[in-house]
PDB file of C-alpha atoms in Angstrom:
ATOM      1  CA  MET A   1     -20.861  13.440   8.972  1.00  0.00           C
ATOM      2  CA  SER A   2     -22.280  10.524  11.496  1.00  0.00           C
ATOM      3  CA  GLN A   3     -19.086  11.656  13.921  1.00  0.00           C
ATOM      4  CA  HIS A   4     -20.468  12.597  17.256  1.00  0.00           C
ATOM      5  CA  THR A   5     -19.172  12.820  21.054  1.00  0.00           C
ATOM      6  CA  PRO A   6     -19.170   9.806  22.791  1.00  0.00           C
ATOM      7  CA  SER A   7     -20.906   9.319  26.147  1.00  0.00           C
ATOM      8  CA  SER A   8     -18.170   7.444  27.635  1.00  0.00           C
ATOM      9  CA  GLU A   9     -14.419   8.371  27.635  1.00  0.00           C
ATOM     10  CA  GLU A  10     -12.772   5.327  28.047  1.00  0.00           C
ATOM     11  CA  ARG A  11     -10.353   4.134  25.489  1.00  0.00           C
ATOM     12  CA  PRO A  12     -11.943   2.117  22.511  1.00  0.00           C
ATOM     13  CA  HIS A  13     -10.875  -1.404  22.618  1.00  0.00           C
ATOM     14  CA  ILE A  14      -8.658  -2.213  19.164  1.00  0.00           C
ATOM     15  CA  PRO A  15     -10.157  -4.798  17.139  1.00  0.00           C
ATOM     16  CA  VAL A  16      -7.542  -7.771  17.234  1.00  0.00           C
ATOM     17  CA  ALA A  17      -7.565  -8.643  13.922  1.00  0.00           C
ATOM     18  CA  GLY A  18      -6.409  -5.239  13.145  1.00  0.00           C
ATOM     19  CA  VAL A  19      -3.335  -5.522  15.571  1.00  0.00           C
ATOM     20  CA  VAL A  20      -2.595  -8.905  14.314  1.00  0.00           C
ATOM     21  CA  TYR A  21      -2.543  -7.458  10.608  1.00  0.00           C
ATOM     22  CA  GLY A  22      -0.349  -4.285  11.500  1.00  0.00           C
ATOM     23  CA  ASP A  23       2.025  -6.289  13.580  1.00  0.00           C
ATOM     24  CA  THR A  24       2.923  -8.974  11.032  1.00  0.00           C
ATOM     25  CA  ILE A  25       3.389  -6.546   8.205  1.00  0.00           C
ATOM     26  CA  TYR A  26       5.452  -4.309  10.441  1.00  0.00           C
ATOM     27  CA  TRP A  27       7.796  -6.578  11.524  1.00  0.00           C
ATOM     28  CA  ILE A  28       8.172  -8.520   8.548  1.00  0.00           C
ATOM     29  CA  THR A  29       8.572  -4.981   6.743  1.00  0.00           C
ATOM     30  CA  ILE A  30      11.258  -3.793   8.978  1.00  0.00           C
ATOM     31  CA  ALA A  31      13.307  -7.421   8.613  1.00  0.00           C
ATOM     32  CA  ALA A  32      13.162  -6.857   4.441  1.00  0.00           C
ATOM     33  CA  THR A  33      14.221  -3.427   4.743  1.00  0.00           C
ATOM     34  CA  VAL A  34      17.334  -4.670   6.617  1.00  0.00           C
ATOM     35  CA  ILE A  35      18.159  -7.359   3.782  1.00  0.00           C
ATOM     36  CA  VAL A  36      17.533  -4.678   1.372  1.00  0.00           C
ATOM     37  CA  ILE A  37      20.015  -2.317   2.941  1.00  0.00           C
ATOM     38  CA  ILE A  38      22.688  -5.393   3.438  1.00  0.00           C
ATOM     39  CA  GLY A  39      21.902  -6.079   0.040  1.00  0.00           C
ATOM     40  CA  SER A  40      22.476  -2.691  -1.506  1.00  0.00           C
ATOM     41  CA  VAL A  41      25.871  -2.358   0.835  1.00  0.00           C
ATOM     42  CA  ILE A  42      26.951  -5.569  -1.031  1.00  0.00           C
ATOM     43  CA  SER A  43      26.082  -4.722  -4.461  1.00  0.00           C
ATOM     44  CA  PHE A  44      27.545  -1.116  -4.398  1.00  0.00           C
ATOM     45  CA  VAL A  45      30.736  -1.946  -1.995  1.00  0.00           C
ATOM     46  CA  THR A  46      31.805  -5.827  -3.102  1.00  0.00           C
ATOM     47  CA  ASN A  47      32.004  -7.144  -6.362  1.00  0.00           C
ATOM     48  CA  ASN A  48      29.670 -10.248  -5.372  1.00  0.00           C
ATOM     49  CA  THR A  49      26.597  -8.693  -7.467  1.00  0.00           C
ATOM     50  CA  TYR A  50      24.411 -11.085  -9.884  1.00  0.00           C
ATOM     51  CA  ILE A  51      24.419  -8.413 -12.326  1.00  0.00           C
ATOM     52  CA  ASP A  52      26.786  -5.467 -12.261  1.00  0.00           C
ATOM     53  CA  PRO A  53      25.466  -2.046 -11.023  1.00  0.00           C
ATOM     54  CA  THR A  54      27.238   0.268 -13.579  1.00  0.00           C
ATOM     55  CA  TYR A  55      26.013  -2.001 -16.555  1.00  0.00           C
ATOM     56  CA  MET A  56      22.246  -1.931 -15.068  1.00  0.00           C
ATOM     57  CA  LEU A  57      22.396   2.152 -14.634  1.00  0.00           C
ATOM     58  CA  SER A  58      24.402   2.540 -17.845  1.00  0.00           C
ATOM     59  CA  SER A  59      21.563   0.308 -19.729  1.00  0.00           C
ATOM     60  CA  ILE A  60      18.739   2.333 -18.499  1.00  0.00           C
ATOM     61  CA  TRP A  61      19.957   5.612 -19.594  1.00  0.00           C
ATOM     62  CA  GLU A  62      20.697   3.725 -22.821  1.00  0.00           C
ATOM     63  CA  GLY A  63      16.916   3.304 -22.929  1.00  0.00           C
ATOM     64  CA  LYS A  64      16.952  -0.531 -23.061  1.00  0.00           C
ATOM     65  CA  THR A  65      14.290  -2.692 -22.327  1.00  0.00           C
ATOM     66  CA  VAL A  66      14.269  -5.120 -19.345  1.00  0.00           C
ATOM     67  CA  ASP A  67      14.747  -8.192 -21.338  1.00  0.00           C
ATOM     68  CA  GLU A  68      17.427  -6.739 -23.479  1.00  0.00           C
ATOM     69  CA  ILE A  69      19.260  -5.750 -20.163  1.00  0.00           C
ATOM     70  CA  TRP A  70      19.037  -9.021 -18.760  1.00  0.00           C
ATOM     71  CA  VAL A  71      20.048 -10.700 -21.869  1.00  0.00           C
ATOM     72  CA  GLY A  72      23.029  -8.358 -22.044  1.00  0.00           C
ATOM     73  CA  ALA A  73      23.971  -9.390 -18.283  1.00  0.00           C
ATOM     74  CA  VAL A  74      23.290 -12.915 -17.874  1.00  0.00           C
ATOM     75  CA  GLY A  75      22.055 -14.415 -21.139  1.00  0.00           C
ATOM     76  CA  ALA A  76      18.465 -14.606 -20.568  1.00  0.00           C
ATOM     77  CA  ALA A  77      15.564 -12.625 -18.882  1.00  0.00           C
ATOM     78  CA  PRO A  78      14.045 -14.257 -15.685  1.00  0.00           C
ATOM     79  CA  ASN A  79      10.710 -16.010 -15.580  1.00  0.00           C
ATOM     80  CA  GLY A  80       9.930 -16.699 -11.770  1.00  0.00           C
ATOM     81  CA  HIS A  81      11.985 -16.074  -8.434  1.00  0.00           C
ATOM     82  CA  TRP A  82      15.185 -15.615  -9.932  1.00  0.00           C
ATOM     83  CA  TYR A  83      16.719 -14.031  -6.428  1.00  0.00           C
ATOM     84  CA  LEU A  84      15.794 -17.154  -4.500  1.00  0.00           C
ATOM     85  CA  SER A  85      18.809 -18.942  -6.068  1.00  0.00           C
ATOM     86  CA  LYS A  86      20.973 -15.870  -6.165  1.00  0.00           C
ATOM     87  CA  LEU A  87      20.941 -15.269  -2.194  1.00  0.00           C
ATOM     88  CA  ALA A  88      24.370 -15.137  -1.597  1.00  0.00           C
ATOM     89  CA  THR A  89      24.589 -11.855  -4.176  1.00  0.00           C
ATOM     90  CA  GLY A  90      24.044  -8.273  -3.619  1.00  0.00           C
ATOM     91  CA  ASN A  91      21.409  -7.995  -6.276  1.00  0.00           C
ATOM     92  CA  GLY A  92      19.499 -11.266  -5.293  1.00  0.00           C
ATOM     93  CA  LEU A  93      19.981 -10.205  -1.516  1.00  0.00           C
ATOM     94  CA  THR A  94      18.177  -6.630  -2.493  1.00  0.00           C
ATOM     95  CA  ALA A  95      15.435  -8.698  -4.887  1.00  0.00           C
ATOM     96  CA  PHE A  96      14.733 -10.837  -2.045  1.00  0.00           C
ATOM     97  CA  GLY A  97      13.974  -8.154   0.218  1.00  0.00           C
ATOM     98  CA  ILE A  98      11.684  -6.144  -1.431  1.00  0.00           C
ATOM     99  CA  ALA A  99       9.519  -9.390  -2.960  1.00  0.00           C
ATOM    100  CA  LEU A 100      10.047 -10.285   1.168  1.00  0.00           C
ATOM    101  CA  GLY A 101       8.153  -6.866   1.785  1.00  0.00           C
ATOM    102  CA  VAL A 102       5.777  -7.560  -0.478  1.00  0.00           C
ATOM    103  CA  PHE A 103       5.191 -10.781   0.649  1.00  0.00           C
ATOM    104  CA  SER A 104       4.547  -9.801   4.054  1.00  0.00           C
ATOM    105  CA  VAL A 105       0.759  -8.981   3.154  1.00  0.00           C
ATOM    106  CA  ILE A 106      -0.388 -12.657   2.660  1.00  0.00           C
ATOM    107  CA  PRO A 107       0.531 -13.944   5.819  1.00  0.00           C
ATOM    108  CA  ALA A 108      -0.943 -10.699   7.510  1.00  0.00           C
ATOM    109  CA  ILE A 109      -4.166 -11.218   5.600  1.00  0.00           C
ATOM    110  CA  LEU A 110      -4.372 -14.838   6.680  1.00  0.00           C
ATOM    111  CA  ALA A 111      -3.527 -14.391  10.193  1.00  0.00           C
ATOM    112  CA  ALA A 112      -6.367 -11.237  10.570  1.00  0.00           C
ATOM    113  CA  GLY A 113      -8.535 -13.819   8.663  1.00  0.00           C
ATOM    114  CA  TYR A 114      -7.860 -16.256  11.347  1.00  0.00           C
ATOM    115  CA  VAL A 115      -8.557 -14.006  14.329  1.00  0.00           C
ATOM    116  CA  LEU A 116     -11.591 -12.735  12.564  1.00  0.00           C
ATOM    117  CA  PHE A 117     -13.093 -16.041  11.994  1.00  0.00           C
ATOM    118  CA  ARG A 118     -12.331 -16.636  15.660  1.00  0.00           C
ATOM    119  CA  GLU A 119     -14.412 -13.870  16.416  1.00  0.00           C
ATOM    120  CA  LYS A 120     -17.195 -15.449  14.224  1.00  0.00           C
ATOM    121  CA  GLN A 121     -16.910 -12.584  11.715  1.00  0.00           C
ATOM    122  CA  VAL A 122     -17.437 -15.051   9.012  1.00  0.00           C
ATOM    123  CA  LEU A 123     -17.888 -12.748   5.575  1.00  0.00           C
ATOM    124  CA  PHE A 124     -15.153 -10.844   6.993  1.00  0.00           C
ATOM    125  CA  ALA A 125     -12.608 -13.469   7.486  1.00  0.00           C
ATOM    126  CA  ILE A 126     -13.899 -15.129   3.873  1.00  0.00           C
ATOM    127  CA  LEU A 127     -13.079 -11.843   2.251  1.00  0.00           C
ATOM    128  CA  ALA A 128      -9.768 -12.012   3.551  1.00  0.00           C
ATOM    129  CA  LEU A 129      -9.395 -15.519   2.636  1.00  0.00           C
ATOM    130  CA  VAL A 130     -10.189 -13.958  -1.157  1.00  0.00           C
ATOM    131  CA  ALA A 131      -7.643 -11.204  -0.852  1.00  0.00           C
ATOM    132  CA  ALA A 132      -4.846 -13.503   0.325  1.00  0.00           C
ATOM    133  CA  LEU A 133      -5.741 -16.224  -2.522  1.00  0.00           C
ATOM    134  CA  ILE A 134      -5.696 -13.659  -5.057  1.00  0.00           C
ATOM    135  CA  THR A 135      -2.026 -12.151  -3.734  1.00  0.00           C
ATOM    136  CA  THR A 136      -0.880 -15.477  -3.531  1.00  0.00           C
ATOM    137  CA  TRP A 137      -2.030 -16.380  -6.975  1.00  0.00           C
ATOM    138  CA  ALA A 138      -0.255 -13.147  -8.212  1.00  0.00           C
ATOM    139  CA  MET A 139       3.053 -14.588  -6.662  1.00  0.00           C
ATOM    140  CA  ILE A 140       2.961 -17.959  -8.051  1.00  0.00           C
ATOM    141  CA  ALA A 141       1.597 -17.720 -11.671  1.00  0.00           C
TER     142      ALA A 141
ATOM    143  CA  MET B   1     -31.443   1.272   2.055  1.00  0.00           C
ATOM    144  CA  THR B   2     -27.548   1.815   1.633  1.00  0.00           C
ATOM    145  CA  ASP B   3     -27.283   2.939   5.668  1.00  0.00           C
ATOM    146  CA  ARG B   4     -28.895  -0.371   6.394  1.00  0.00           C
ATOM    147  CA  PHE B   5     -26.644  -2.321   4.327  1.00  0.00           C
ATOM    148  CA  ALA B   6     -23.482  -0.730   5.974  1.00  0.00           C
ATOM    149  CA  GLU B   7     -25.377  -1.382   9.447  1.00  0.00           C
ATOM    150  CA  LYS B   8     -25.802  -5.226   8.673  1.00  0.00           C
ATOM    151  CA  LEU B   9     -21.904  -4.973   7.907  1.00  0.00           C
ATOM    152  CA  GLY B  10     -21.317  -3.938  11.355  1.00  0.00           C
ATOM    153  CA  LEU B  11     -19.304  -1.065   9.938  1.00  0.00           C
ATOM    154  CA  SER B  12     -19.456   1.214  13.109  1.00  0.00           C
ATOM    155  CA  ALA B  13     -16.215   1.605  15.164  1.00  0.00           C
ATOM    156  CA  SER B  14     -14.231   4.028  18.078  1.00  0.00           C
ATOM    157  CA  TYR B  15     -10.903   5.143  18.117  1.00  0.00           C
ATOM    158  CA  TRP B  16      -8.964   7.304  20.604  1.00  0.00           C
ATOM    159  CA  GLU B  17      -8.339  10.734  19.190  1.00  0.00           C
ATOM    160  CA  GLU B  18      -4.554  11.764  20.838  1.00  0.00           C
ATOM    161  CA  SER B  19      -4.965  15.484  19.929  1.00  0.00           C
ATOM    162  CA  LEU B  20      -8.488  15.288  21.739  1.00  0.00           C
ATOM    163  CA  ASN B  21      -7.963  13.060  24.373  1.00  0.00           C
ATOM    164  CA  LYS B  22     -11.080  11.338  24.048  1.00  0.00           C
ATOM    165  CA  PRO B  23     -12.487   8.843  21.831  1.00  0.00           C
ATOM    166  CA  VAL B  24     -14.327   9.164  18.498  1.00  0.00           C
ATOM    167  CA  HIS B  25     -17.343   7.012  17.743  1.00  0.00           C
ATOM    168  CA  TYR B  26     -18.404   6.707  13.792  1.00  0.00           C
ATOM    169  CA  ARG B  27     -20.434   5.030  11.695  1.00  0.00           C
ATOM    170  CA  VAL B  28     -20.202   4.246   8.218  1.00  0.00           C
ATOM    171  CA  VAL B  29     -22.665   5.118   5.737  1.00  0.00           C
ATOM    172  CA  ARG B  30     -23.426   4.876   2.032  1.00  0.00           C
ATOM    173  CA  ALA B  31     -21.616   1.302   1.878  1.00  0.00           C
ATOM    174  CA  ILE B  32     -23.103   0.785  -1.498  1.00  0.00           C
ATOM    175  CA  PRO B  33     -21.676   3.823  -2.970  1.00  0.00           C
ATOM    176  CA  GLY B  34     -18.892   3.585  -1.854  1.00  0.00           C
ATOM    177  CA  ALA B  35     -18.413  -0.068  -3.008  1.00  0.00           C
ATOM    178  CA  ILE B  36     -19.293   1.223  -6.612  1.00  0.00           C
ATOM    179  CA  LEU B  37     -16.802   4.407  -6.495  1.00  0.00           C
ATOM    180  CA  PHE B  38     -13.781   2.142  -5.142  1.00  0.00           C
ATOM    181  CA  LEU B  39     -14.262  -0.187  -8.150  1.00  0.00           C
ATOM    182  CA  LEU B  40     -14.292   2.751 -10.560  1.00  0.00           C
ATOM    183  CA  VAL B  41     -10.873   3.723  -8.602  1.00  0.00           C
ATOM    184  CA  GLY B  42      -9.433   0.416  -9.359  1.00  0.00           C
ATOM    185  CA  PHE B  43     -10.783   0.490 -13.158  1.00  0.00           C
ATOM    186  CA  THR B  44      -9.265   4.094 -13.666  1.00  0.00           C
ATOM    187  CA  GLY B  45      -6.155   2.872 -11.724  1.00  0.00           C
ATOM    188  CA  GLY B  46      -5.577  -0.232 -13.972  1.00  0.00           C
ATOM    189  CA  PHE B  47      -7.151   1.317 -17.155  1.00  0.00           C
ATOM    190  CA  PHE B  48      -4.874   4.368 -16.771  1.00  0.00           C
ATOM    191  CA  GLY B  49      -2.079   3.228 -14.675  1.00  0.00           C
ATOM    192  CA  LEU B  50      -2.501   6.202 -12.307  1.00  0.00           C
ATOM    193  CA  GLY B  51      -3.092   4.525  -9.267  1.00  0.00           C
ATOM    194  CA  GLY B  52      -5.584   4.370  -6.631  1.00  0.00           C
ATOM    195  CA  GLY B  53      -4.375   6.154  -3.617  1.00  0.00           C
ATOM    196  CA  TRP B  54      -5.014  10.024  -4.629  1.00  0.00           C
ATOM    197  CA  ALA B  55      -9.294   8.858  -4.520  1.00  0.00           C
ATOM    198  CA  VAL B  56      -9.206   6.046  -1.657  1.00  0.00           C
ATOM    199  CA  VAL B  57      -9.158   8.815   1.397  1.00  0.00           C
ATOM    200  CA  PRO B  58     -11.858  11.285  -0.336  1.00  0.00           C
ATOM    201  CA  VAL B  59     -14.243   8.259  -0.902  1.00  0.00           C
ATOM    202  CA  LEU B  60     -13.757   6.790   2.668  1.00  0.00           C
ATOM    203  CA  ASN B  61     -13.837  10.358   4.465  1.00  0.00           C
ATOM    204  CA  LEU B  62     -16.616  12.338   1.914  1.00  0.00           C
ATOM    205  CA  VAL B  63     -18.898   9.697   0.536  1.00  0.00           C
ATOM    206  CA  MET B  64     -18.644   6.682   3.577  1.00  0.00           C
ATOM    207  CA  ALA B  65     -18.214   9.446   6.319  1.00  0.00           C
ATOM    208  CA  VAL B  66     -15.054   7.680   7.979  1.00  0.00           C
ATOM    209  CA  PRO B  67     -13.332   9.571  10.267  1.00  0.00           C
ATOM    210  CA  LEU B  68     -10.283  11.486   7.935  1.00  0.00           C
ATOM    211  CA  LYS B  69      -7.228   9.622  10.271  1.00  0.00           C
ATOM    212  CA  VAL B  70      -9.209   6.328  10.039  1.00  0.00           C
ATOM    213  CA  ALA B  71      -9.684   7.163   6.251  1.00  0.00           C
ATOM    214  CA  ALA B  72      -6.023   7.905   6.188  1.00  0.00           C
ATOM    215  CA  ALA B  73      -5.323   4.629   8.045  1.00  0.00           C
ATOM    216  CA  SER B  74      -7.471   2.526   5.777  1.00  0.00           C
ATOM    217  CA  SER B  75      -6.384   3.536   2.534  1.00  0.00           C
ATOM    218  CA  GLY B  76      -2.895   2.621   3.632  1.00  0.00           C
ATOM    219  CA  VAL B  77      -3.934  -1.041   4.213  1.00  0.00           C
ATOM    220  CA  LEU B  78      -6.403  -1.050   1.020  1.00  0.00           C
ATOM    221  CA  LEU B  79      -3.460   0.171  -1.082  1.00  0.00           C
ATOM    222  CA  ALA B  80      -1.033  -2.434   0.776  1.00  0.00           C
ATOM    223  CA  ILE B  81      -3.273  -5.210  -0.733  1.00  0.00           C
ATOM    224  CA  GLY B  82      -4.358  -4.113  -3.842  1.00  0.00           C
ATOM    225  CA  ASN B  83      -0.406  -2.990  -4.708  1.00  0.00           C
ATOM    226  CA  ALA B  84       1.028  -6.569  -3.362  1.00  0.00           C
ATOM    227  CA  ALA B  85      -0.783  -8.228  -5.827  1.00  0.00           C
ATOM    228  CA  ALA B  86      -0.158  -6.208  -8.927  1.00  0.00           C
ATOM    229  CA  ILE B  87       3.358  -5.745  -8.390  1.00  0.00           C
ATOM    230  CA  TRP B  88       4.510  -9.883  -8.420  1.00  0.00           C
ATOM    231  CA  PRO B  89       4.400  -9.806 -12.044  1.00  0.00           C
ATOM    232  CA  TYR B  90       7.330  -7.087 -12.232  1.00  0.00           C
ATOM    233  CA  ILE B  91       9.242  -9.147  -9.718  1.00  0.00           C
ATOM    234  CA  VAL B  92       8.997 -12.372 -11.377  1.00  0.00           C
ATOM    235  CA  LYS B  93       9.907 -11.131 -14.793  1.00  0.00           C
ATOM    236  CA  GLY B  94      12.999  -8.938 -13.237  1.00  0.00           C
ATOM    237  CA  ALA B  95      11.341  -5.513 -14.235  1.00  0.00           C
ATOM    238  CA  LEU B  96      11.444  -4.592 -10.858  1.00  0.00           C
ATOM    239  CA  ILE B  97      15.248  -3.169 -11.119  1.00  0.00           C
ATOM    240  CA  ALA B  98      16.603  -3.461  -7.095  1.00  0.00           C
ATOM    241  CA  ILE B  99      19.102  -0.687  -7.130  1.00  0.00           C
ATOM    242  CA  PHE B 100      16.227   1.951  -7.983  1.00  0.00           C
ATOM    243  CA  ALA B 101      13.592   0.291  -5.500  1.00  0.00           C
ATOM    244  CA  ALA B 102      16.021  -0.417  -2.356  1.00  0.00           C
ATOM    245  CA  PRO B 103      16.154   3.538  -1.755  1.00  0.00           C
ATOM    246  CA  TRP B 104      12.182   3.967  -2.522  1.00  0.00           C
ATOM    247  CA  MET B 105      11.461   1.078  -0.123  1.00  0.00           C
ATOM    248  CA  ILE B 106      13.807   1.978   2.599  1.00  0.00           C
ATOM    249  CA  GLY B 107      12.179   5.651   2.440  1.00  0.00           C
ATOM    250  CA  GLN B 108       8.962   4.614   2.198  1.00  0.00           C
ATOM    251  CA  VAL B 109       9.382   2.202   5.390  1.00  0.00           C
ATOM    252  CA  ILE B 110      10.603   4.982   7.179  1.00  0.00           C
ATOM    253  CA  GLY B 111       8.419   7.631   6.164  1.00  0.00           C
ATOM    254  CA  GLY B 112       5.640   5.588   6.769  1.00  0.00           C
ATOM    255  CA  ILE B 113       6.375   4.358  10.496  1.00  0.00           C
ATOM    256  CA  LEU B 114       7.232   8.079  10.848  1.00  0.00           C
ATOM    257  CA  GLY B 115       3.779   9.383   9.225  1.00  0.00           C
ATOM    258  CA  ALA B 116       1.463   7.128  11.128  1.00  0.00           C
ATOM    259  CA  HIS B 117       3.139   8.268  14.335  1.00  0.00           C
ATOM    260  CA  ILE B 118       2.615  11.943  13.547  1.00  0.00           C
ATOM    261  CA  LEU B 119      -0.950  11.077  12.033  1.00  0.00           C
ATOM    262  CA  ALA B 120      -2.250   9.593  15.463  1.00  0.00           C
ATOM    263  CA  LYS B 121      -0.935  12.742  17.019  1.00  0.00           C
ATOM    264  CA  VAL B 122      -1.928  15.840  15.496  1.00  0.00           C
ATOM    265  CA  LYS B 123      -5.328  17.455  15.149  1.00  0.00           C
ATOM    266  CA  ALA B 124      -7.752  16.252  12.180  1.00  0.00           C
ATOM    267  CA  ALA B 125      -8.267  19.201  10.592  1.00  0.00           C
ATOM    268  CA  PHE B 126      -4.428  19.625  10.007  1.00  0.00           C
ATOM    269  CA  VAL B 127      -4.367  16.143   8.148  1.00  0.00           C
ATOM    270  CA  ARG B 128      -7.195  17.645   6.529  1.00  0.00           C
ATOM    271  CA  ASN B 129      -5.460  20.477   5.227  1.00  0.00           C
ATOM    272  CA  ILE B 130      -2.492  18.908   4.089  1.00  0.00           C
ATOM    273  CA  LEU B 131      -4.771  16.309   2.295  1.00  0.00           C
ATOM    274  CA  ILE B 132      -6.665  19.229   0.266  1.00  0.00           C
ATOM    275  CA  VAL B 133      -3.298  20.741  -0.667  1.00  0.00           C
ATOM    276  CA  LEU B 134      -1.814  17.433  -1.669  1.00  0.00           C
ATOM    277  CA  LEU B 135      -5.089  16.109  -3.881  1.00  0.00           C
ATOM    278  CA  ILE B 136      -4.925  19.845  -5.605  1.00  0.00           C
ATOM    279  CA  LEU B 137      -1.418  18.960  -6.743  1.00  0.00           C
ATOM    280  CA  THR B 138      -2.287  15.293  -7.618  1.00  0.00           C
ATOM    281  CA  SER B 139      -5.690  16.974  -9.889  1.00  0.00           C
ATOM    282  CA  LEU B 140      -3.083  19.440 -11.385  1.00  0.00           C
ATOM    283  CA  LYS B 141      -0.478  16.563 -12.363  1.00  0.00           C
ATOM    284  CA  LEU B 142      -3.189  14.340 -13.709  1.00  0.00           C
ATOM    285  CA  ILE B 143      -4.670  17.043 -15.734  1.00  0.00           C
ATOM    286  CA  ALA B 144      -1.086  18.150 -17.155  1.00  0.00           C
ATOM    287  CA  ARG B 145      -0.418  14.269 -18.109  1.00  0.00           C
ATOM    288  CA  GLY B 146      -3.982  14.060 -19.679  1.00  0.00           C
ATOM    289  CA  ILE B 147      -3.031  17.292 -21.628  1.00  0.00           C
ATOM    290  CA  GLU B 148       0.520  15.955 -22.648  1.00  0.00           C
ATOM    291  CA  GLY B 149      -1.361  12.636 -23.706  1.00  0.00           C
ATOM    292  CA  TRP B 150      -4.079  14.665 -25.702  1.00  0.00           C
ATOM    293  CA  PHE B 151      -1.834  17.293 -27.572  1.00  0.00           C
ATOM    294  CA  GLY B 152       1.384  15.444 -27.464  1.00  0.00           C
ATOM    295  CA  ILE B 153       2.927  18.381 -25.956  1.00  0.00           C
ATOM    296  CA  ASP B 154       5.196  18.273 -22.747  1.00  0.00           C
ATOM    297  CA  ILE B 155       4.001  20.244 -19.479  1.00  0.00           C
ATOM    298  CA  PRO B 156       7.006  20.791 -17.035  1.00  0.00           C
ATOM    299  CA  LEU B 157       4.841  19.783 -14.343  1.00  0.00           C
ATOM    300  CA  LEU B 158       6.965  17.809 -11.515  1.00  0.00           C
TER     301      LEU B 158
END
């Protein structure tokens, strides 16, 4: 291993791109977690749910497929970001929180890529952009 | 040759080691073999559905000479990016069951924050020992899964 004792004992400079990436993901994920907690509470405490949690759990234990569960609950399986139109319900809000947590990677990579580009690390900035594009494509495709 | 490639990419850095109270400088080596191994890790993850988390840290640490703590932190970043792209099809098809995923997400976030703070403070040797135990357990689980699939038997292993 090429690890060795440094001559300088000063604290190394933390790469700004790493800090930007970490901070962006950190705060969006915490916001998403709070939304997920609120959504879960609404799902279980109130009747304001898109799909009844009891029906969902019993269907899973019965071994039904995802499509069968959705068809049985709301008549059709979703194909897209269904939760965006159901934010007032517990399930919708919980799913939105999870999606927001997953989404946090995209702005974080783009922000880090921008910083890398400003620091003239063009190769890594392009790689960050490619990673963000692949993730965005997976989200909208 | 490969080290020259890593040098060209500027893959050397430093971090402050809390447990030693001094900075550690490191230089990444064998970038090309590392990239090939990551390709294999991604392929096995996608083909067998095993997930690549178990292999990222060893590749970074043992092959590319990245210090263990940096490898552990970097693997989190790599897995987050890879998994974020892979999880969207499940979300849009309604296959991500919110009532199951919610407790996992809350636990993952709280555990992740605690783990990251602890990782920064403990000695690298301690992290290495835990990692060895986890890798052995993961290997046993994967071998058991393979035997189950091959012989059609059920091995009661976690």
